[in-house]
Coordinates of C-alpha atoms in Angstrom, one line a residue:
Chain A
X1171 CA -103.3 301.8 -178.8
X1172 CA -102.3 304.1 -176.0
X1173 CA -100.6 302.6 -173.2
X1174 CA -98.9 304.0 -170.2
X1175 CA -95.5 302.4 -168.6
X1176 CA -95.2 303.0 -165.0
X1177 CA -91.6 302.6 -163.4
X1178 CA -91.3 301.5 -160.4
X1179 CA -88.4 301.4 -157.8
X1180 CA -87.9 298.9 -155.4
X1181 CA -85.9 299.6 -152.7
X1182 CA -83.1 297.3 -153.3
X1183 CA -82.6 299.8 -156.8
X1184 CA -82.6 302.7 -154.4
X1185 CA -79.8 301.8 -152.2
X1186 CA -77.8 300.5 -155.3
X1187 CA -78.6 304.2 -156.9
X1188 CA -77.1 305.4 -154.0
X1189 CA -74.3 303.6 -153.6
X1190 CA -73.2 304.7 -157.1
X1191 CA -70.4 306.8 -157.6
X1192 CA -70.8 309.6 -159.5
X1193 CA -69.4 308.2 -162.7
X1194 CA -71.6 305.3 -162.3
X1195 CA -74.9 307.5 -161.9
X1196 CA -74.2 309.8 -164.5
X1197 CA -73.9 306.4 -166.8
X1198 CA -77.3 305.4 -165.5
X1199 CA -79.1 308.5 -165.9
X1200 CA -77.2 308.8 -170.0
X1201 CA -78.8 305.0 -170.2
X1202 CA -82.4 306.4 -169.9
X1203 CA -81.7 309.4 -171.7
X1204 CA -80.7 307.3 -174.6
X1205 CA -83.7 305.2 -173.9
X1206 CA -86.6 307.9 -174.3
X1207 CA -84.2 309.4 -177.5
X1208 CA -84.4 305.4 -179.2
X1209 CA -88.2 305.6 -178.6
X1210 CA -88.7 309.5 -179.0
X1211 CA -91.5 308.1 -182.3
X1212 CA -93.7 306.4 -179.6
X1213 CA -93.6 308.1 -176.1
X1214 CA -96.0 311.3 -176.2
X1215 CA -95.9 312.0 -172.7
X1216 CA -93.5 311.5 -170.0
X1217 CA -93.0 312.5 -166.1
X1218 CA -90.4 311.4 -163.4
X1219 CA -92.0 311.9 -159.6
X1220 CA -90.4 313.2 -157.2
X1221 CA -89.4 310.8 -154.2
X1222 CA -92.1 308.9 -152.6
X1223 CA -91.3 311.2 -148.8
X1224 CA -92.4 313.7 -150.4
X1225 CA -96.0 312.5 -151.3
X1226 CA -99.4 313.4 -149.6
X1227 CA -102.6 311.3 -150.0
X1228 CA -106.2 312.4 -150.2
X1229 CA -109.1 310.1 -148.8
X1230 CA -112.4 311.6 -149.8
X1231 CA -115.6 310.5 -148.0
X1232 CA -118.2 312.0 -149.6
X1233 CA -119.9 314.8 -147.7
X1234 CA -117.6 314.7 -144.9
X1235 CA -113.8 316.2 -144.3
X1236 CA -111.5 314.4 -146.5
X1237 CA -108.6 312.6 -144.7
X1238 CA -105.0 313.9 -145.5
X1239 CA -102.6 311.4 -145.1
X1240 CA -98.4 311.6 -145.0
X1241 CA -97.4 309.4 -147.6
X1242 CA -98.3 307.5 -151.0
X1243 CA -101.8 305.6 -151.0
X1244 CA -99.8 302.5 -150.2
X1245 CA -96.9 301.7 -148.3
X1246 CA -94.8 299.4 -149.6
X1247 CA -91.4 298.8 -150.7
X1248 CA -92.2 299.6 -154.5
X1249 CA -92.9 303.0 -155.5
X1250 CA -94.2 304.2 -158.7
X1251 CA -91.7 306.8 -159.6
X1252 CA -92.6 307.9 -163.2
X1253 CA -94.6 307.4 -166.4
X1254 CA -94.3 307.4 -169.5
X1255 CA -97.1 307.3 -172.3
X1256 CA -97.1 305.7 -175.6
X1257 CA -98.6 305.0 -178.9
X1258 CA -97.7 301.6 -180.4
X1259 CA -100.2 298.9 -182.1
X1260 CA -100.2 296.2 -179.0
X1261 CA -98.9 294.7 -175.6
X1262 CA -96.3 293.0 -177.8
X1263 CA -95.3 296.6 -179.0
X1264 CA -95.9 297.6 -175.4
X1265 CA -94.0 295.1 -174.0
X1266 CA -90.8 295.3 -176.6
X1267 CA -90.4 298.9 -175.4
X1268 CA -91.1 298.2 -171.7
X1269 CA -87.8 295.4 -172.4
X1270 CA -86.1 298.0 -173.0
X1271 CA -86.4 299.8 -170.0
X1272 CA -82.4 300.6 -168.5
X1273 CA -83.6 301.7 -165.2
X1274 CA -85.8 300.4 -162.0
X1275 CA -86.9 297.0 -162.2
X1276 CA -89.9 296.8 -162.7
X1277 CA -92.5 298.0 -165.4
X1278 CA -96.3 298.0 -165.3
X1279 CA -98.1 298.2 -168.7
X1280 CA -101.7 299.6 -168.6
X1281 CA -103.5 300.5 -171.9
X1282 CA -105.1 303.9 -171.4
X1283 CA -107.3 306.1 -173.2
Chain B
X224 CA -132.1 256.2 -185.2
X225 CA -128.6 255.8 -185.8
X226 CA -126.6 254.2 -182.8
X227 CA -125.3 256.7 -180.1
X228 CA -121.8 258.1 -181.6
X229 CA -118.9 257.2 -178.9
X230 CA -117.2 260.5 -177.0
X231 CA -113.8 259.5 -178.2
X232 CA -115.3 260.1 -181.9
X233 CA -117.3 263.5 -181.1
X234 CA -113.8 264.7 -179.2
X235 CA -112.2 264.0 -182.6
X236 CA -114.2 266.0 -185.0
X237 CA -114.5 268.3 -182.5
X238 CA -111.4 269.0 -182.2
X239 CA -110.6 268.8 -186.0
X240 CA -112.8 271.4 -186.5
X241 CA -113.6 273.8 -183.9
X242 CA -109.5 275.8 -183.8
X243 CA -109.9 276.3 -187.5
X244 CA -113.4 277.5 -188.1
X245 CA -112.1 280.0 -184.7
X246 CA -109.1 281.0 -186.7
X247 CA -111.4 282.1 -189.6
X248 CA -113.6 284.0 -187.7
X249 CA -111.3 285.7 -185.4
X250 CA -109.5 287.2 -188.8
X251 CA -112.9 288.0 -190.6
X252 CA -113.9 289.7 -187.3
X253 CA -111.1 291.1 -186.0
X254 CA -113.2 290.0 -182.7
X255 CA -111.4 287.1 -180.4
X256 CA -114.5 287.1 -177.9
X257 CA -116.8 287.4 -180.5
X258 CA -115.8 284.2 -182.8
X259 CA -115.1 282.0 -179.6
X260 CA -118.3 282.5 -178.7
X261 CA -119.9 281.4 -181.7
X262 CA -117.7 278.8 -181.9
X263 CA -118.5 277.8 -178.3
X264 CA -122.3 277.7 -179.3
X265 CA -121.9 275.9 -182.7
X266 CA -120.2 273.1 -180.5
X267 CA -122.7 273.2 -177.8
X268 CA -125.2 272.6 -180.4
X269 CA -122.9 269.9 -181.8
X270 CA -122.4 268.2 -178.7
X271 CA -126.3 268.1 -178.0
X272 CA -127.7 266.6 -181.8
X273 CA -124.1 265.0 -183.1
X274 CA -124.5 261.9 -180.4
X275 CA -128.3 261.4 -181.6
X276 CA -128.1 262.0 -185.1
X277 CA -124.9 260.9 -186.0
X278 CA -121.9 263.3 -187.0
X279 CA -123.1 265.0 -190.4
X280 CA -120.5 264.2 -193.6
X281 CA -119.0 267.3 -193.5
X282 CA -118.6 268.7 -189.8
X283 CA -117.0 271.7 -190.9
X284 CA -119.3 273.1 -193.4
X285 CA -122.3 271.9 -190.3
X286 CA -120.3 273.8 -187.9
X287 CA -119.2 276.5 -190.3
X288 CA -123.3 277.2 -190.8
X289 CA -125.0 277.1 -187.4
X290 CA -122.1 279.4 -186.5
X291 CA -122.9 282.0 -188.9
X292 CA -126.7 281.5 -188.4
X293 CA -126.0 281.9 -184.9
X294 CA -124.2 285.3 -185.7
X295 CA -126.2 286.9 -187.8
X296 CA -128.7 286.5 -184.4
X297 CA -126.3 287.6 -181.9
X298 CA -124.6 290.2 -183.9
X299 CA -127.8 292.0 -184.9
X300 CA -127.1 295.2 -183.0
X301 CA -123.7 294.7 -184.3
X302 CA -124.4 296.1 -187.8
X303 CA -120.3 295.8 -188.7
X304 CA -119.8 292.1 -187.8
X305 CA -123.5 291.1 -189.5
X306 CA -122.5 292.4 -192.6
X307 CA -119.6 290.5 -192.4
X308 CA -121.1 287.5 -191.6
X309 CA -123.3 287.7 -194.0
X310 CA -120.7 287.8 -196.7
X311 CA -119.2 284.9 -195.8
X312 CA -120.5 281.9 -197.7
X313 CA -119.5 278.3 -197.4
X314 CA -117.0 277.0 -198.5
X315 CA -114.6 279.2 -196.6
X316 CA -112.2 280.1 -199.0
X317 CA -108.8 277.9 -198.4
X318 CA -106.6 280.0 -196.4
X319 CA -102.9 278.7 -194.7
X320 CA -103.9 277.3 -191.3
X321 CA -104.4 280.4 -188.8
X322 CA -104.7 278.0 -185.6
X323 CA -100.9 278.9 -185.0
X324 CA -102.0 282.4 -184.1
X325 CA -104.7 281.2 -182.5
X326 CA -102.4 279.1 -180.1
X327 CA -99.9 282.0 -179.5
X328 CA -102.8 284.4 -178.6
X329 CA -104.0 281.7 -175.8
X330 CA -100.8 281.3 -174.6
X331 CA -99.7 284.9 -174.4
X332 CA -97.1 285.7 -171.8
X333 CA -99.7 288.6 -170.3
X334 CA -102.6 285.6 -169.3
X335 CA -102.1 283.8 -166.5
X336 CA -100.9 280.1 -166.9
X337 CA -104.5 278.8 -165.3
X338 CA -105.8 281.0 -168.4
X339 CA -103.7 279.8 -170.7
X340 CA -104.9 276.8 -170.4
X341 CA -108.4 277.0 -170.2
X342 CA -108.4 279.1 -173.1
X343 CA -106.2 277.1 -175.4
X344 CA -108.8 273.8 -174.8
X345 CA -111.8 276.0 -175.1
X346 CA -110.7 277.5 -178.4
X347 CA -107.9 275.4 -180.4
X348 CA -109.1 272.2 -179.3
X349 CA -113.0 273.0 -178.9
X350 CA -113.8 272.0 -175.3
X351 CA -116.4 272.7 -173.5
X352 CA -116.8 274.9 -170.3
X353 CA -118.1 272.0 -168.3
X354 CA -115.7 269.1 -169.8
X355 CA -112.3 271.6 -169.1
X356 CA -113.8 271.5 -165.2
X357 CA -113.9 268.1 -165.4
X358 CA -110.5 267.3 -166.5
X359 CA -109.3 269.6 -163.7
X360 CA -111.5 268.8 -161.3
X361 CA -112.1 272.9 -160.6
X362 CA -116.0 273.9 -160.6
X363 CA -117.2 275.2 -163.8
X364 CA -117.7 278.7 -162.9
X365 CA -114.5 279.1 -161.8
X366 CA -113.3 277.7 -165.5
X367 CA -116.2 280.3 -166.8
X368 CA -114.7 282.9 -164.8
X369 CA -111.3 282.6 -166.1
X370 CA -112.3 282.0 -169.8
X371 CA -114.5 285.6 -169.4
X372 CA -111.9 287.5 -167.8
X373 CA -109.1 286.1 -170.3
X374 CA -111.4 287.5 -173.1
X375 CA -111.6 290.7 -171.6
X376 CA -108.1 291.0 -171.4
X377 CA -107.3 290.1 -175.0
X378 CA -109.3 292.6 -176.2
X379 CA -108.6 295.1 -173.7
X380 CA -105.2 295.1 -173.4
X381 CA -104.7 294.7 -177.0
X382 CA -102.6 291.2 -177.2
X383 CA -102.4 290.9 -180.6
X384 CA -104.1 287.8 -182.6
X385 CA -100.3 286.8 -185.1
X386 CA -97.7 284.6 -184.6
X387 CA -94.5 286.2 -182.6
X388 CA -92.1 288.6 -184.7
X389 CA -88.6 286.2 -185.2
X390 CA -87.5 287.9 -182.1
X391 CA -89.7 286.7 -180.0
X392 CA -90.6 283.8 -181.3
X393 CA -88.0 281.4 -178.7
X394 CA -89.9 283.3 -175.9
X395 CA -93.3 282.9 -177.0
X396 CA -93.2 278.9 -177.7
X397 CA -91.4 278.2 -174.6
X398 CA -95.0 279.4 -173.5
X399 CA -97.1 277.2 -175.6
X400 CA -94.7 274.3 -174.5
X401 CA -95.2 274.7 -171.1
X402 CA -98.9 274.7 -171.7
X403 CA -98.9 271.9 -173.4
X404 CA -96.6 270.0 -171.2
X405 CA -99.0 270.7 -168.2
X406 CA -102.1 269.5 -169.8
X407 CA -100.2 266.3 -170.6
X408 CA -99.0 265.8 -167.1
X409 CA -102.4 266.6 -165.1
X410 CA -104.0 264.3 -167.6
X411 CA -101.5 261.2 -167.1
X412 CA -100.9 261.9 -163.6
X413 CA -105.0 261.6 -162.8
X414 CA -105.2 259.2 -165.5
X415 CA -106.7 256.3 -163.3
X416 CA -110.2 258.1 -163.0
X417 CA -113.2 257.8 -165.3
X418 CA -113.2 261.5 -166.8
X419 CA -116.5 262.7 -167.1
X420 CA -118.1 263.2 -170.7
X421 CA -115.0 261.0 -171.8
X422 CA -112.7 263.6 -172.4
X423 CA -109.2 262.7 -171.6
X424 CA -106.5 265.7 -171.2
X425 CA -103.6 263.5 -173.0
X426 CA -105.2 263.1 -176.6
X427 CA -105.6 267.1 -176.2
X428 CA -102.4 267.6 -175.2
X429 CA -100.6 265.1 -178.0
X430 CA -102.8 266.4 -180.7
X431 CA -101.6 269.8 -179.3
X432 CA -98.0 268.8 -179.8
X433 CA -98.9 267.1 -183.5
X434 CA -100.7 270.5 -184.9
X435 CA -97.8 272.4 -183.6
X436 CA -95.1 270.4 -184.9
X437 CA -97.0 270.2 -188.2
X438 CA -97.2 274.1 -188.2
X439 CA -94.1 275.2 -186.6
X440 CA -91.7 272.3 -188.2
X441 CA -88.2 274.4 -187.9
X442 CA -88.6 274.2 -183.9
X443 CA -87.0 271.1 -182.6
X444 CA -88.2 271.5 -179.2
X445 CA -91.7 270.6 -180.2
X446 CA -90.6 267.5 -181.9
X447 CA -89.0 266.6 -179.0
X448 CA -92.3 267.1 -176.6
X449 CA -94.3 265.6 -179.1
X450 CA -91.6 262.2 -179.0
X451 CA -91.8 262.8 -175.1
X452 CA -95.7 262.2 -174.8
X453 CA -95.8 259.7 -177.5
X454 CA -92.8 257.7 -175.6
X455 CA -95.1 257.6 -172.3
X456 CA -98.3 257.0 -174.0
X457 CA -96.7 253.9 -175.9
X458 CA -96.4 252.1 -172.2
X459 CA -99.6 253.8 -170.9
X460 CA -101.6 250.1 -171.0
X461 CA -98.5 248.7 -168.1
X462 CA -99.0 251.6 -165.4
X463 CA -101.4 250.0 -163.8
X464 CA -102.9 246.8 -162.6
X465 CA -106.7 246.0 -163.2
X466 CA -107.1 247.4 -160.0
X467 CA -106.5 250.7 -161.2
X468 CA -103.2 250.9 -158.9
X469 CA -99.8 252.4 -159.9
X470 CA -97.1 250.2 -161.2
X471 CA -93.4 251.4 -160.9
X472 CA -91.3 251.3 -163.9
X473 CA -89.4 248.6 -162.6
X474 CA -92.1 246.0 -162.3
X475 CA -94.3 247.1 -165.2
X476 CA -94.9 244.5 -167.3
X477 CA -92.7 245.5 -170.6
X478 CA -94.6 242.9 -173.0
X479 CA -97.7 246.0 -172.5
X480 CA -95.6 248.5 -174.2
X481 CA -96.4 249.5 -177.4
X482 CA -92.8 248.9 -179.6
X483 CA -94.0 249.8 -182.4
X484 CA -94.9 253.4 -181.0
X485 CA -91.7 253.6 -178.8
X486 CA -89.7 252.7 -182.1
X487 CA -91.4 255.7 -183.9
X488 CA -90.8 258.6 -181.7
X489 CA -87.6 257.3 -181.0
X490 CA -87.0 258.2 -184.9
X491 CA -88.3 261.0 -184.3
X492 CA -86.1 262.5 -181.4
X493 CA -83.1 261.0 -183.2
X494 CA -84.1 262.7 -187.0
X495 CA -85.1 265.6 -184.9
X496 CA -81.9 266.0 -183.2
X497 CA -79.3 265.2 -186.5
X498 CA -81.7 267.9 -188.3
X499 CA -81.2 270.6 -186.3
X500 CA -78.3 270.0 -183.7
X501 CA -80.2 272.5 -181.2
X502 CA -81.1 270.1 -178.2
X503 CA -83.5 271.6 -175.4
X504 CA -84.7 270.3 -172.5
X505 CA -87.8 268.6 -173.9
X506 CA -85.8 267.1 -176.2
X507 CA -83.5 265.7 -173.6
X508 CA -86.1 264.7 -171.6
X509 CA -87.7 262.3 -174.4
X510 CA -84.0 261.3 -174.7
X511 CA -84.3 260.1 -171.2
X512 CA -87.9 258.4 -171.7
X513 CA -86.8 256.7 -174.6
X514 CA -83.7 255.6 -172.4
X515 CA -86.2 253.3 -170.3
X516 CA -88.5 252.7 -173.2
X517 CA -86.2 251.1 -174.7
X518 CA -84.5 248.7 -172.5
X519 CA -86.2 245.2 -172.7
X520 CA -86.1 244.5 -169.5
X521 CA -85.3 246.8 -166.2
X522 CA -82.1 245.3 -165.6
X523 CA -81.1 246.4 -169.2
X524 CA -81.7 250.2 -168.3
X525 CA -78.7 252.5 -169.7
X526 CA -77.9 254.5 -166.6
X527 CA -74.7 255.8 -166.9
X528 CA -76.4 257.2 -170.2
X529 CA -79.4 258.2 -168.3
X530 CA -77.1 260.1 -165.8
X531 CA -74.6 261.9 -168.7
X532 CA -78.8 262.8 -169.9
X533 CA -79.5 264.4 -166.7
X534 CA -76.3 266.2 -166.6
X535 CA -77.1 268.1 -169.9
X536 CA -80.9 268.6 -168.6
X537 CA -79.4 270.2 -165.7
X538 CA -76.7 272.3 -168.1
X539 CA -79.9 273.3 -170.2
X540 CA -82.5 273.7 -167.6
X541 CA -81.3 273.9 -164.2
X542 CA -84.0 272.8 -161.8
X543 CA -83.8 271.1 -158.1
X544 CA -86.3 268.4 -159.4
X545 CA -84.4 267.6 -162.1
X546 CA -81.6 267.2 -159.8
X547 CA -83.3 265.0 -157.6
X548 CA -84.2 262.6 -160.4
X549 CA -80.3 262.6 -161.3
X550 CA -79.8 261.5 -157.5
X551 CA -82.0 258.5 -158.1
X552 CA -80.3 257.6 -161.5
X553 CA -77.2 257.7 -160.0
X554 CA -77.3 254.8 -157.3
X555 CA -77.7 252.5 -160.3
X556 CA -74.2 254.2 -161.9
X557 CA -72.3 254.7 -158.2
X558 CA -74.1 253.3 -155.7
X559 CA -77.1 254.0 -153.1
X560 CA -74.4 256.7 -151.0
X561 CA -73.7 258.3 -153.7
X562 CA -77.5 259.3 -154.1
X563 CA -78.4 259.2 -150.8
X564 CA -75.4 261.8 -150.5
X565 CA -77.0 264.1 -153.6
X566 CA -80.7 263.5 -152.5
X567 CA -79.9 265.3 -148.7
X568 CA -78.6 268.6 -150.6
X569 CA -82.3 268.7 -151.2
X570 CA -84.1 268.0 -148.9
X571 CA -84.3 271.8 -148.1
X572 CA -85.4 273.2 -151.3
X573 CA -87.9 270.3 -151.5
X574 CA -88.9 269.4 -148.6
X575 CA -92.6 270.0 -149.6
X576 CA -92.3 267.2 -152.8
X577 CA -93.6 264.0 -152.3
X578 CA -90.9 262.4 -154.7
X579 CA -88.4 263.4 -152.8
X580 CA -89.6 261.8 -149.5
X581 CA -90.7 258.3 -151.6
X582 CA -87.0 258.4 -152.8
X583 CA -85.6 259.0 -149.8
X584 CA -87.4 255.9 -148.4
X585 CA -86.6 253.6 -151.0
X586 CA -82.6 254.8 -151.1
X587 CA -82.8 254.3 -146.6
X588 CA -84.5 250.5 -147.6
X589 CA -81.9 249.8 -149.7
X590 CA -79.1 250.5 -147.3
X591 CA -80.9 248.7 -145.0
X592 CA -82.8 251.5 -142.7
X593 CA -86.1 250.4 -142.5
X594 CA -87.9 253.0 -139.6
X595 CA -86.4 255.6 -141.6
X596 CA -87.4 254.6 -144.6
X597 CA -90.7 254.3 -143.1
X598 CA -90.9 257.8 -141.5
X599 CA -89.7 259.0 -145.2
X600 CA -93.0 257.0 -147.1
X601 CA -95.1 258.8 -144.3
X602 CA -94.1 262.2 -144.9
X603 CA -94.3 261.1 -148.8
X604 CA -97.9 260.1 -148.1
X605 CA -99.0 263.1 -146.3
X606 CA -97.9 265.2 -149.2
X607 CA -99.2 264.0 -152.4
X608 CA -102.7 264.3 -153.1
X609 CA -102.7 261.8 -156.3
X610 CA -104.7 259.0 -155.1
X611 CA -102.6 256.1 -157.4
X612 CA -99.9 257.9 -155.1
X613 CA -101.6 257.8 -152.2
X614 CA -102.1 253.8 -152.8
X615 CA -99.2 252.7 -153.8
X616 CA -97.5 254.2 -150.7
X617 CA -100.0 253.2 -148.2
X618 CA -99.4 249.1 -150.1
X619 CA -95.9 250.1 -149.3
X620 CA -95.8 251.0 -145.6
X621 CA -98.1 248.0 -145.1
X622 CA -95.6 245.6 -146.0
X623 CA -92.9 247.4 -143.7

């Protein structure tokens, strides 16, 4: 089955990020490296987001002029900041991957098609 | 006409039967939603002839046909699963018991605990629709509901149907505990009720705990929730008066209590716990029933052991109501302070817990502060919405 990870960032994991020092970040960012090399056999598609400032959002309404908004489609304090996709044989594949995860803190598992 | 057959009987078989012939079909198949609704419907047609014409010898191979009849029906568009069906000839050959799959796909982390249990009556242990919303007093649409959408999400979001790789196996039963443990307190705790159709929420949830044990017998923990039902079961018949009101533990009448019972599941925590030196916190728990089961009258209670108990619940499964039912052991080992002095740590964190309040009340009584133990009961009363609760509080403040 095809499911698709998204990560998401809280913003309690963005301040920490940033109050890394360099060493520190460069550990994190080698951690999810490592991660999508250990699972390189299941993931066939992957993309990180740029930050959630930078995001526009589209309201269509049919006939009429759709609304363009500043910002993501909610506001919240947790952001979807990437996806991966990948091909394992259930949630409790899904879900042994998503365990895995070294980064933000929290994970949503959607099958896909 | 054969006489009518009791509810306790039909529960039985119903029970007996209904998880295993699922487990078969769900593997034939390969169709969760599929099986539990024929399953569903071979009970529902059980449930309708069985009290009129008296439960047929073998209730499996009954079961096992109507289902398949009932398939080959349904399934008729389904060209895959008819042929299937129509392979499959009774008897069903002997195959090791698939019902632990069964329970671990009910109980899957990804359903919601409300689902969970819904799902685990409705398909292990063959309840209806209409007798789950009984036992939970919810309406029975909102039970359907949540059966539906459970199904949907099994098969949609591909939660497999097989027992938990080795990994995550500790995980995964701490699940099915906790289900389990749930149906046997809303049962006991609403026990003084007449429960509609006769269904009663405790002989699911111990027969629960038996099957498990039976099929999972390496995991200590479920001994030790099986030994902490059976241990409050055994002095079921001294909770309450013929009134139907709540008796305390320490003026339950002790010659009600089944020994015999108590005796057994005590053997069974204790072989349980020299077998596989892993203690857990149902195991400690039971430890702590069997504490009070034991103890022929209430002056003979073992609370300094009782207290060293709670201590190693706490270790194992830290918990502010655990810690509040340490607080109350303890004025028996150092004194009604003591407690008092424990108990108003908590009154934060559970301020909204009727326990806490009733405690409070009883400790302030004790030390000889009757308005405030009286304001305590109040905010005790206004909290819980357990009637026995309810009445043994309101007997309580009358007297004060």
């Amino acid at each position: 089955m095809k499911y698709v990870l998204m990560f998401i960032e809280t913003e309690q994991f963005a301040k920490e990020l940033q109050a890394m020092g360099e060493l520190e970040r460069d550990a994190a960012f080698e951690a999810v490296g490592r991660w999508f090399a250990e699972n390189a056999d299941k993931i066939t598609h992957h993309t990180r987001l740029a930050p959630v400032h930078t995001a526009t959002t589209m309201r269509l309404h049919g006939d009429s002029e759709p609304v363009i908004t500043d910002g993501p489609f909610v506001e919240g304090k947790e952001v979807v900041s990437g996806f991966a996709e990948i091909e394992v044989a259930d949630l409790d594949e899904a879900l042994k991957v998503a365990r895995s995860w070294p980064a933000c803190p929290v994970v949503e598992i959607r099958p896909a098609s | 006409m054969n006489d009518p057959v009791p509810h306790e009987v039909l529960a039985r078989v119903v029970r007996e039967h209904a998880g295993r012939l699922a487990a078969s079909l769900v593997s034939l198949l390969g169709d969760f939603s599929a099986a539990e609704d024929l399953v569903q419907d071979a009970i529902e047609v059980a449930l309708q002839r069985w009290p009129v014409e008296g439960v047929p010898d073998r209730p499996d191979a009954w079961l096992f046909t109507v289902a398949r009849r009932r398939g080959l029906d349904v399934l008729r568009r389904e060209s895959n699963y008819r042929a299937k069906l129509a392979q499959l000839q009774w008897p069903v050959p002997p195959r090791p018991d698939e019902r632990l799959r069964l329970i671990f796909t009910c109980c899957h982390p990804a359903l919601s605990r409300s689902a969970q249990i819904a799902l685990t009556l409705r398909v292990v242990c063959g309840l209806s629709t209409a007798q789950i919303a009984a036992g939970f007093v919810v309406p029975e649409t909102t039970v359907a509901q949540r059966i539906t959408r459970a199904k949907k999400k099994i098969a949609e979001a591909g939660i497999p149907y097989r027992v938990p790789t080795p990994e995550d196996l500790p995980g995964r039963l701490r699940e099915v505990l906790a289900v389990i443990y749930l149906l046997f307190n809303e049962g006991y705790l609403s026990s003084t009720a007449e429960r509609a159709q006769g269904r009663d929420l405790v002989d699911d949830a111990e027969w629960l705990a038996t099957l498990l044990a039976g099929l999972a017998p390496d995991e200590p923990e479920v001994s030790g929730l099986l030994a902490l039902i059976r241990l409050h079961r055994a002095r079921g018949a001294a909770r309450f008066d013929t009134g139907g009101r709540l008796i305390l533990l320490p003026d339950q009448d002790r010659s009600l209590w089944d020994r015999d019972a108590i005796q057994a599941a005590s053997t069974l925590l204790i072989r349980t716990g020299r077998r596989h030196h892993r203690p857990g916190p149902y195991q400690v728990q039971a430890a702590i029933v069997a504490c009070h089961a034991e103890a022929q009258r209430w002056e003979d209670t073992d609370w300094a052991q009782i207290a060293v108990l709670y201590d190693m619940l706490l270790y194992l499964a830290p918990s502010p109501v655990t810690r509040l039912h340490r607080a109350i052991a303890l004025q028996y080992v150092k004194g009604p302070e003591a407690a008092l002095a424990e108990l108003m740590d908590l009154v934060d964190v559970l301020k909204h817990y009727p326990l806490l309040h009733a405690a409070h009340a009883e400790l302030l009584r004790t030390l000889g502060r009757p308005q405030e133990a009286r304001e305590a009961d109040e905010r005790a009363l206004e909290l819980t919405a357990n009637p026995a609760q309810q009445a043994l509080l309101e007997e309580r403040l009358s007297w004060t």
